[in-house]
mmCIF file of C-alpha atoms in Angstrom:
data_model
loop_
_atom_site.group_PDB
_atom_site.id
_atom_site.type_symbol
_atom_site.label_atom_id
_atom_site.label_comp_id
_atom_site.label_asym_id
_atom_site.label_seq_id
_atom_site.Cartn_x
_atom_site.Cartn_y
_atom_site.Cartn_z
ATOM 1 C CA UNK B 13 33.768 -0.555 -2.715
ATOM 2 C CA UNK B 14 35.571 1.692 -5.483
ATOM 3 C CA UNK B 15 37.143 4.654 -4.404
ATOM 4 C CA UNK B 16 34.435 7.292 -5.739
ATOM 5 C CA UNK B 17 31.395 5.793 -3.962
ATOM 6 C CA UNK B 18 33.373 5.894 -0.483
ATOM 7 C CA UNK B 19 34.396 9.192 -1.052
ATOM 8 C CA UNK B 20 30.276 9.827 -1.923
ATOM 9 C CA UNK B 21 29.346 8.240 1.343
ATOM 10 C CA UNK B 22 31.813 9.762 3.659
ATOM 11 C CA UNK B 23 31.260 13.131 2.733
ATOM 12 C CA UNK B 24 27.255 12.948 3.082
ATOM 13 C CA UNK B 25 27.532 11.389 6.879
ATOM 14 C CA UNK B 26 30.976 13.307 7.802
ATOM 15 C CA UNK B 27 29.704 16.546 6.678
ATOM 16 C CA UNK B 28 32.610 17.359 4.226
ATOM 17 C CA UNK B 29 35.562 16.721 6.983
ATOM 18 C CA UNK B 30 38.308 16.460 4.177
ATOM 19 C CA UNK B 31 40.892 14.947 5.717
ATOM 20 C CA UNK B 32 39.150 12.189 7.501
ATOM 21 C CA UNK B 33 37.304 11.781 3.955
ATOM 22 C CA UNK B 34 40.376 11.576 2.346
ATOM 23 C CA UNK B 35 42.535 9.223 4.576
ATOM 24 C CA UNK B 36 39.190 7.178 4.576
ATOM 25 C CA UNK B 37 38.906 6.660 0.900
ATOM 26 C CA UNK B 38 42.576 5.743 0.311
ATOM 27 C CA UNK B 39 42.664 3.198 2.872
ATOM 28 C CA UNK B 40 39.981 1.600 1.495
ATOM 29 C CA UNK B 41 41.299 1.250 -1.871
ATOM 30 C CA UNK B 42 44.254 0.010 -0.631
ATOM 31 C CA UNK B 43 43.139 -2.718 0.663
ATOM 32 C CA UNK B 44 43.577 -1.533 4.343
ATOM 33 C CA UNK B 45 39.638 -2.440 5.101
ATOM 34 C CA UNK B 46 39.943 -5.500 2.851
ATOM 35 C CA UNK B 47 40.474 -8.973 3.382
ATOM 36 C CA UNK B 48 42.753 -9.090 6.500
ATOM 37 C CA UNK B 49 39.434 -9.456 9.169
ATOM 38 C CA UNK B 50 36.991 -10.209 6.403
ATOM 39 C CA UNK B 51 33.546 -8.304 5.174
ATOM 40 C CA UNK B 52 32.661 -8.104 8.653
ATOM 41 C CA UNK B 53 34.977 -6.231 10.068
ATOM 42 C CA UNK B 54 35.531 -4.439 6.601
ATOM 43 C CA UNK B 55 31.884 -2.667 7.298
ATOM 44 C CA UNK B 56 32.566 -2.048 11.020
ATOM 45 C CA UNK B 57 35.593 -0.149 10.255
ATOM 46 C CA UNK B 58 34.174 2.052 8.142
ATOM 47 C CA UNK B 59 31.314 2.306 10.074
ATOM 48 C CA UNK B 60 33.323 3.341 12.856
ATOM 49 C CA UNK B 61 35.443 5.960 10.819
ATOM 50 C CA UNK B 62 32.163 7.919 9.584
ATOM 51 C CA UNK B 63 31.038 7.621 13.290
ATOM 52 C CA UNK B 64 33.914 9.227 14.297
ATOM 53 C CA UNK B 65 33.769 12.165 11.559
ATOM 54 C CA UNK B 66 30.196 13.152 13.390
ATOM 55 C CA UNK B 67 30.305 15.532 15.776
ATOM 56 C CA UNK B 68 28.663 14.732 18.920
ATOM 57 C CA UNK B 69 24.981 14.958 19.251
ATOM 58 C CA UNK B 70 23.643 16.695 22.733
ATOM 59 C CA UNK B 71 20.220 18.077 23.019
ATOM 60 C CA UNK B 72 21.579 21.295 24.379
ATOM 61 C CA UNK B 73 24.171 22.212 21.307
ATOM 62 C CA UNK B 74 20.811 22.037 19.034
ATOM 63 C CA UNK B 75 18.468 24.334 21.128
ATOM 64 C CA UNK B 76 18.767 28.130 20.095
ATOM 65 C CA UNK B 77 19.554 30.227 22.669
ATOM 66 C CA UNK B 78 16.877 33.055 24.004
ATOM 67 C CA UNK B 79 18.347 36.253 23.043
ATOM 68 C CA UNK B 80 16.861 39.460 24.762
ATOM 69 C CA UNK B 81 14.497 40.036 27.754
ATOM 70 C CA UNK B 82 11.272 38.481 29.393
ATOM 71 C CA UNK B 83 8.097 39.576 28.450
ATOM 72 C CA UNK B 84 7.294 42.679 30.906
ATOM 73 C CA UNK B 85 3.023 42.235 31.672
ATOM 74 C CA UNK B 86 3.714 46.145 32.911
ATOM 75 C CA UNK B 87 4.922 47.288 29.283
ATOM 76 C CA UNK B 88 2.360 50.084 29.264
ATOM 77 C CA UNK B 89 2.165 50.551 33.116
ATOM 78 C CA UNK B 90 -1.432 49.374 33.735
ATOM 79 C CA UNK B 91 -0.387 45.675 35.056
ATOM 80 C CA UNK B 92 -3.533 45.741 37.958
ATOM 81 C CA UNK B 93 -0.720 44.435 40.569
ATOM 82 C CA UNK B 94 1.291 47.321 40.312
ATOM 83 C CA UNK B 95 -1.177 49.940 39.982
ATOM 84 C CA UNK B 96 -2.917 48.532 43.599
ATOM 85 C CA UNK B 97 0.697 48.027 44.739
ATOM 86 C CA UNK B 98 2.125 50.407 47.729
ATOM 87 C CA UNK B 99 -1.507 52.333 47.869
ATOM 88 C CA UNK B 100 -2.954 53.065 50.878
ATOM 89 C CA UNK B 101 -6.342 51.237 52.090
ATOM 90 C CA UNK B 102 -8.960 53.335 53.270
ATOM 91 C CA UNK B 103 -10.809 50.629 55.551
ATOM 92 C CA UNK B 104 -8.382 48.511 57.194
ATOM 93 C CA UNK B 105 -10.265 45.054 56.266
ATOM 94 C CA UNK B 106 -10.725 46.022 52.723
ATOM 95 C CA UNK B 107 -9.715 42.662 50.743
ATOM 96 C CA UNK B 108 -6.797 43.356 48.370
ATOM 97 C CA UNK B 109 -7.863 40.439 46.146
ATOM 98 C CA UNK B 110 -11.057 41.707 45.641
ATOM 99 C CA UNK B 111 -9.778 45.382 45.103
ATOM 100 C CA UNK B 112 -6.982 43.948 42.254
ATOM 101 C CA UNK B 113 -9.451 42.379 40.629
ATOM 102 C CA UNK B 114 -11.695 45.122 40.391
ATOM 103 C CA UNK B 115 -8.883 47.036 38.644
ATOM 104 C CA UNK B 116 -8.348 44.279 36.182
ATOM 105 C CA UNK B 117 -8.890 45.201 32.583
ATOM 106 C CA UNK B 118 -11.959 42.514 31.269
ATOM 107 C CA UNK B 119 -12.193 43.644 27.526
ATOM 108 C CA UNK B 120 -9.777 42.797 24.253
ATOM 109 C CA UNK B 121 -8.445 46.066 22.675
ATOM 110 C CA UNK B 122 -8.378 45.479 18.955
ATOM 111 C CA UNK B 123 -6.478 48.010 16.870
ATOM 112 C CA UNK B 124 -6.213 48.183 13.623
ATOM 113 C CA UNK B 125 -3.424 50.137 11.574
ATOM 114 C CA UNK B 126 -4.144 51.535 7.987
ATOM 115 C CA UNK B 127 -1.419 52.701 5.812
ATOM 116 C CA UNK B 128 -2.705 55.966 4.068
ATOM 117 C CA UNK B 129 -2.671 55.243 0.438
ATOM 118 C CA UNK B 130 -0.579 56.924 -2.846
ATOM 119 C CA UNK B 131 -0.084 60.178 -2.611
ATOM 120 C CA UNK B 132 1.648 63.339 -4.910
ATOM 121 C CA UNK B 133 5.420 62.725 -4.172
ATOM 122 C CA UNK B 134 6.051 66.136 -6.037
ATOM 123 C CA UNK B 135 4.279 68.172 -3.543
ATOM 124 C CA UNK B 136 6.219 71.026 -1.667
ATOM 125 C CA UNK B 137 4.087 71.166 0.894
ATOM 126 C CA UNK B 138 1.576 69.069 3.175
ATOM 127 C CA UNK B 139 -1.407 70.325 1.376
ATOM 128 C CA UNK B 140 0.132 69.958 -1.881
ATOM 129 C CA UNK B 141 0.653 66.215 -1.163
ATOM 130 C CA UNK B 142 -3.106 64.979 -2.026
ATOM 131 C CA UNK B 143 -3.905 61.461 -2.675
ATOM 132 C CA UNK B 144 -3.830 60.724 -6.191
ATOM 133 C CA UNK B 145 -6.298 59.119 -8.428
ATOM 134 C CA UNK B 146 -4.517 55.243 -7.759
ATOM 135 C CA UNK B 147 -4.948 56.531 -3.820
ATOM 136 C CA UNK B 148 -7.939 57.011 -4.068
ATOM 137 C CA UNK B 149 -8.973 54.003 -5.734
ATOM 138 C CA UNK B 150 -6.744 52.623 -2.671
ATOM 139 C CA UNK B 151 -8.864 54.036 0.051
ATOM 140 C CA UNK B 152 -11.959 52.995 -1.467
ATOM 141 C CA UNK B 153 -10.931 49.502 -1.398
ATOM 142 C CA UNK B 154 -9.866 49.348 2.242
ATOM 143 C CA UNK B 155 -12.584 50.798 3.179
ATOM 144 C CA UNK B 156 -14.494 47.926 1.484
ATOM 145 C CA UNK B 157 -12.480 45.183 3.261
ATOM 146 C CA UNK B 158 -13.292 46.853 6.847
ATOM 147 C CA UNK B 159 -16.797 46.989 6.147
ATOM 148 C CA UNK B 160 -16.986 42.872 5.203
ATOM 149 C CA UNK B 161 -15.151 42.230 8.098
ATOM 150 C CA UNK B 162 -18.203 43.098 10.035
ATOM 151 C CA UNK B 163 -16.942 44.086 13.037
ATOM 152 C CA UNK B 164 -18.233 47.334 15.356
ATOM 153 C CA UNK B 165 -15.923 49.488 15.429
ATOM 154 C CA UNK B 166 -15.736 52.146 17.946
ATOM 155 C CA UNK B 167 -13.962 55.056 16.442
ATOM 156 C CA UNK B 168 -11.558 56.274 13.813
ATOM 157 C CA UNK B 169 -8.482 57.985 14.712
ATOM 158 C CA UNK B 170 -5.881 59.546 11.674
ATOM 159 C CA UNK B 171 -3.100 61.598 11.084
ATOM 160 C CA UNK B 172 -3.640 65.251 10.537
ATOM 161 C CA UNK B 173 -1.489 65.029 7.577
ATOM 162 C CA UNK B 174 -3.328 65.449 4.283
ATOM 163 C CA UNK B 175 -3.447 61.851 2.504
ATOM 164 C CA UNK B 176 -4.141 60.402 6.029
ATOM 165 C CA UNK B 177 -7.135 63.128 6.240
ATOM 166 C CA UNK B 178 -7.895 61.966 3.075
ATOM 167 C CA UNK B 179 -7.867 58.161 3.383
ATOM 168 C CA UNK B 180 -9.781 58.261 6.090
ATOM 169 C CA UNK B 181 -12.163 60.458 4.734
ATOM 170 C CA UNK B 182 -12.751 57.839 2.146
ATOM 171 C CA UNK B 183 -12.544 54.959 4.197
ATOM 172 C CA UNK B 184 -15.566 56.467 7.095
ATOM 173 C CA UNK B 185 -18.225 56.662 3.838
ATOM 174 C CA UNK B 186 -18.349 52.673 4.303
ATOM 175 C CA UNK B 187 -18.394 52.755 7.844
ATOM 176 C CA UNK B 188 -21.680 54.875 8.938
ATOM 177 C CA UNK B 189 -22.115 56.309 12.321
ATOM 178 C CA UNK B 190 -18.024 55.835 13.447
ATOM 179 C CA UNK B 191 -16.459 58.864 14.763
ATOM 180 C CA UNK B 192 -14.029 60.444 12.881
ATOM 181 C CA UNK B 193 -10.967 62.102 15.327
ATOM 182 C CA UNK B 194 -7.914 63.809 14.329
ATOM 183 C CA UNK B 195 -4.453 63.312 16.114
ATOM 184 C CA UNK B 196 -1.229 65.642 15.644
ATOM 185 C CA UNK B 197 0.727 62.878 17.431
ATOM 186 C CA UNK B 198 0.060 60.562 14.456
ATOM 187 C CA UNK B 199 2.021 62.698 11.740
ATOM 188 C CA UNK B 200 4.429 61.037 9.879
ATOM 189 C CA UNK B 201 8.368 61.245 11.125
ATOM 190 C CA UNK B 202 11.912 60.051 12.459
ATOM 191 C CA UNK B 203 10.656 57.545 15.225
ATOM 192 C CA UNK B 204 14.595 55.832 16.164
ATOM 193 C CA UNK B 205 17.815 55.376 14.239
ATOM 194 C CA UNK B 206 17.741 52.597 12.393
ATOM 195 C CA UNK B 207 19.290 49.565 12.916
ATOM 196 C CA UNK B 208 21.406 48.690 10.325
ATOM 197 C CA UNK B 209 21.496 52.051 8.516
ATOM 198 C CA UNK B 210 20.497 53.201 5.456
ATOM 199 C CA UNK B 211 21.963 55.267 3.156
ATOM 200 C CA UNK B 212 18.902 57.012 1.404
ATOM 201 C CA UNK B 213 17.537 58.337 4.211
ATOM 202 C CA UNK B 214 19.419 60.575 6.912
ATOM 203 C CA UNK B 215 17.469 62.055 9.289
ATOM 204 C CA UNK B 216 19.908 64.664 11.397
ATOM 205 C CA UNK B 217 19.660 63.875 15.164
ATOM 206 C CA UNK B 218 16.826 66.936 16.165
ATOM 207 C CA UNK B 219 14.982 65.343 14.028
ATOM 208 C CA UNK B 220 14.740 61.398 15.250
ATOM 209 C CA UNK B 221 14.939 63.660 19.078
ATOM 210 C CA UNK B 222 11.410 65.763 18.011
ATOM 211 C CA UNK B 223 9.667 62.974 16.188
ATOM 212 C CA UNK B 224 10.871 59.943 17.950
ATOM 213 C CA UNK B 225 9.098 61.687 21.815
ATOM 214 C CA UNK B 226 6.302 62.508 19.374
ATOM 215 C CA UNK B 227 5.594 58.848 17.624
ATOM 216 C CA UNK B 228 6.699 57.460 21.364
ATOM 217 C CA UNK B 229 3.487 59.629 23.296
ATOM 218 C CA UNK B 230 1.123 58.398 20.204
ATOM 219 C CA UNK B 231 2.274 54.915 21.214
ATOM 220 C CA UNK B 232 1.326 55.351 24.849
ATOM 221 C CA UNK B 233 -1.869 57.210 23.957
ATOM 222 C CA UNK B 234 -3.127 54.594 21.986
ATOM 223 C CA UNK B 235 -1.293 51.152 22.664
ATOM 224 C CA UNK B 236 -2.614 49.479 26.019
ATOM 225 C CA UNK B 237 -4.615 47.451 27.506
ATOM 226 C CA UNK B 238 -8.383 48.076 28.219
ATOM 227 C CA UNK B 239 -9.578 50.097 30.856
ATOM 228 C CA UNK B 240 -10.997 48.326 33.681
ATOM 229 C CA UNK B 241 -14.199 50.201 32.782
ATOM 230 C CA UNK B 242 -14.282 48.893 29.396
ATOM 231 C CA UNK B 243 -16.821 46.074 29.267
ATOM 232 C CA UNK B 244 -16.882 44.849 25.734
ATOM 233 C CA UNK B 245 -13.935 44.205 23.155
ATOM 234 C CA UNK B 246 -13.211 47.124 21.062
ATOM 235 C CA UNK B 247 -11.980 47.743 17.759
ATOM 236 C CA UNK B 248 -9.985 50.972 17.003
ATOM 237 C CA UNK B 249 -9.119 52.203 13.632
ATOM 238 C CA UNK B 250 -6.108 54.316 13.551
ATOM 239 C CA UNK B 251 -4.919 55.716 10.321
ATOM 240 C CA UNK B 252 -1.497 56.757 9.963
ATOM 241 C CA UNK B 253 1.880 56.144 7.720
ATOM 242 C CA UNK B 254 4.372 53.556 7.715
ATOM 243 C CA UNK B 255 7.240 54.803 10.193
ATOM 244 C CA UNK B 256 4.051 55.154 12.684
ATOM 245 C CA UNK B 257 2.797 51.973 12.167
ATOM 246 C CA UNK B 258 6.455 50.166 11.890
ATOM 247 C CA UNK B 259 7.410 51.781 15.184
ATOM 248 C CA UNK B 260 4.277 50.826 16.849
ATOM 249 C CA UNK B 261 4.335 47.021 16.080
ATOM 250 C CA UNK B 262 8.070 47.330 17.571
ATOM 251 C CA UNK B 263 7.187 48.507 20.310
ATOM 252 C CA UNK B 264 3.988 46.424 21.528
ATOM 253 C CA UNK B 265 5.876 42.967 20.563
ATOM 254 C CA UNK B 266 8.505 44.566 23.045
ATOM 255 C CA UNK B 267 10.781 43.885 19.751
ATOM 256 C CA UNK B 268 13.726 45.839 19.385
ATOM 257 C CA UNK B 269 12.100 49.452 18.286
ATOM 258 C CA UNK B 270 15.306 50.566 15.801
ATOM 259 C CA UNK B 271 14.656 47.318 13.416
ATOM 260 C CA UNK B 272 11.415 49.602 12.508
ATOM 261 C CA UNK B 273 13.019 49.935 8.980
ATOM 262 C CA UNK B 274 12.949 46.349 8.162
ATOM 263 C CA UNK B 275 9.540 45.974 7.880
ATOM 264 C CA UNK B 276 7.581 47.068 4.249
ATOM 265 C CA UNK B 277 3.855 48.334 4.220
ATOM 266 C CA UNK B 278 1.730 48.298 0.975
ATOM 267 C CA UNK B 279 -0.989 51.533 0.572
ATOM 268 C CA UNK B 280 -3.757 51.162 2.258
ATOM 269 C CA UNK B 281 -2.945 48.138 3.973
ATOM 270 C CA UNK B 282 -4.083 46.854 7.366
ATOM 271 C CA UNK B 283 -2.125 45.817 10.118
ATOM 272 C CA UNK B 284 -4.104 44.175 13.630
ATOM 273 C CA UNK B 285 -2.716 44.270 17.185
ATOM 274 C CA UNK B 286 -4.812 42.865 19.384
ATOM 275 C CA UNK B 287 -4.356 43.582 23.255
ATOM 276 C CA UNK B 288 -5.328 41.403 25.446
ATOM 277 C CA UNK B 289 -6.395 42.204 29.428
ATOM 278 C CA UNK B 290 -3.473 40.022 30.534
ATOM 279 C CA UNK B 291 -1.281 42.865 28.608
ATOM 280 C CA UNK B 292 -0.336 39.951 26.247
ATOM 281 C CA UNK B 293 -0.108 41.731 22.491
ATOM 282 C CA UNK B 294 -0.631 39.202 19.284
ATOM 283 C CA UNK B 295 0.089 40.643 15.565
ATOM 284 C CA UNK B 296 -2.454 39.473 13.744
ATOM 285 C CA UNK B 297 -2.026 40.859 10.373
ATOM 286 C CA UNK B 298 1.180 42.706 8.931
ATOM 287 C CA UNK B 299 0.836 45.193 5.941
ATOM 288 C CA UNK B 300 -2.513 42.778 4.870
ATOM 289 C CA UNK B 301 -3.287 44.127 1.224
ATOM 290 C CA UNK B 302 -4.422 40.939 0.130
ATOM 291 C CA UNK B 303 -8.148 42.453 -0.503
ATOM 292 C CA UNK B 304 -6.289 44.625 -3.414
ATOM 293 C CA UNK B 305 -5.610 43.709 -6.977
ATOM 294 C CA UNK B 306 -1.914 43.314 -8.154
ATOM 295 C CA UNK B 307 -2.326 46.283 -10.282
ATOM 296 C CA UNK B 308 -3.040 48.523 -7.327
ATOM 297 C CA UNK B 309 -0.731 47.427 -4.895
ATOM 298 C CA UNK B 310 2.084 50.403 -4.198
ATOM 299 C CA UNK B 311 3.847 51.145 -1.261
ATOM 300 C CA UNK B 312 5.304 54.987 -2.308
#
């Protein structure tokens, strides 16, 4: 074997260990692997030597470790066990199994998560920041896309903000008969430092402390499981703006919250949480704007 193709073979088994490549390849063209035991034992030495430059295969050095925390079933403090936990039973043979299960949640919370779409960046003030013409155009197509999905949905919650107002203004024409509510807690803001930083956007500290306990009580408002009361799966339409929407998903994957800013949302797009009565919480769509032509996507 010349020198080149050992060197060739060596390196793709040993994984580029130069020195055992290297000692490998010269011996061989010496003559050291040659004709002293024969072919036979030529092959076997070599065979041995790239053996040797592998490192050491264990099930366990191949398996990622878990980083972070279990899943906690009492994320939003409505885990039937612990609410029926400690309480006090009025009649003293009053089955405790039969009174948890009564307090179990029987209904799927679907919640879906609209972006508001393209608004006046050159607006001083909320009411100056209107959705323009592209936003509009925006809205009108989301709107479409919840309609064919065909689902009933129970209500429509938005910001109070003016192209949230808006978009959902639009958005309710294709969806007759669903109730239209307004939230302060859903206004766009400062949820957590971000982790990494960024350097074109600075919040001071009051503000991530005033928006951040803000954006947190919208999350507890609206992200949980069903009420035990609730008999039928629901589908919630919440629109709001991207920090919301970032922090929220964060939060109900019990991901860390500050690596909000590392996700990107599109206009108008949708993004599903469904919650089931377990308390388990599955993201089904992320920023979905796939209903939108190229030409309209944005994400100002």
């Amino acid at each position: 074997m010349s020198f080149r193709k050992t060197l060739k073979l060596i390196c793709g088994f040993a994984g580029g260990s130069a020195v055992l490549v290297f000692a490998a390849a010269a011996a061989d063209s010496s003559g050291f692997f040659g004709e002293q035991g024969g072919e036979r034992f030529s092959r076997w030495s070599r065979f041995a030597v790239l053996q040797a430059a592998q490192p050491a295969f264990t099930p366990a050095s191949h398996t990622p470790t878990p980083t972070g925390h279990a899943w906690d079933f009492n994320w939003d403090k409505r885990d039937p066990s612990a609410l029926t936990n400690g309480k006090k039973k009025e009649n003293a043979t009053e089955d405790p199994t039969s009174e948890q299960n009564n307090s179990k949640p029987k209904a799927t919370r679907n919640i879906l998560l609209i972006r508001h779409s393209q608004y006046n960046l050159s607006g001083n003030s909320d009411k100056e920041k209107i959705l323009t013409p592209l936003g509009r155009e925006q809205a009108e197509l989301t709107g479409q896309r919840l309609a064919a999905l065909g689902l009933k949905y129970d209500v429509l919650i938005h910001s109070s903000m003016t192209r949230a107002t808006e978009t959902a203004n639009i958005i309710s024409k294709y969806l007759p008969g669903v109730d239209l509510v307004r939230c302060d807690l859903l206004r766009e803001g400062a949820p957590i430092e971000p982790v990494p930083p960024v350097t074109h956007w600075k919040p001071d500290a009051v503000q991530y402390h005033e928006d951040g306990a803000r954006i947190e009580a919208a999350f507890r408002r609206y992200i949980h499981r069903a009420d035990p009361k609730q008999k039928e799966d629901s589908y919630e339409i919440i629109v709001c703006h991207a920090n919301v929407i970032r922090y929220f998903v964060c939060r109900a994957l019990q991901f860390p919250p500050e690596g909000w800013l590392r996700m990107g949302l599109n206009n108008g797009s949708i993004t599903w949480l469904t919650i089931r009565p377990s308390g388990r919480v599955a993201l089904r769509t992320l920023g979905d704007a796939g209903f939108m032509p190229a030409d309209k996507l944005t994400r100002t």
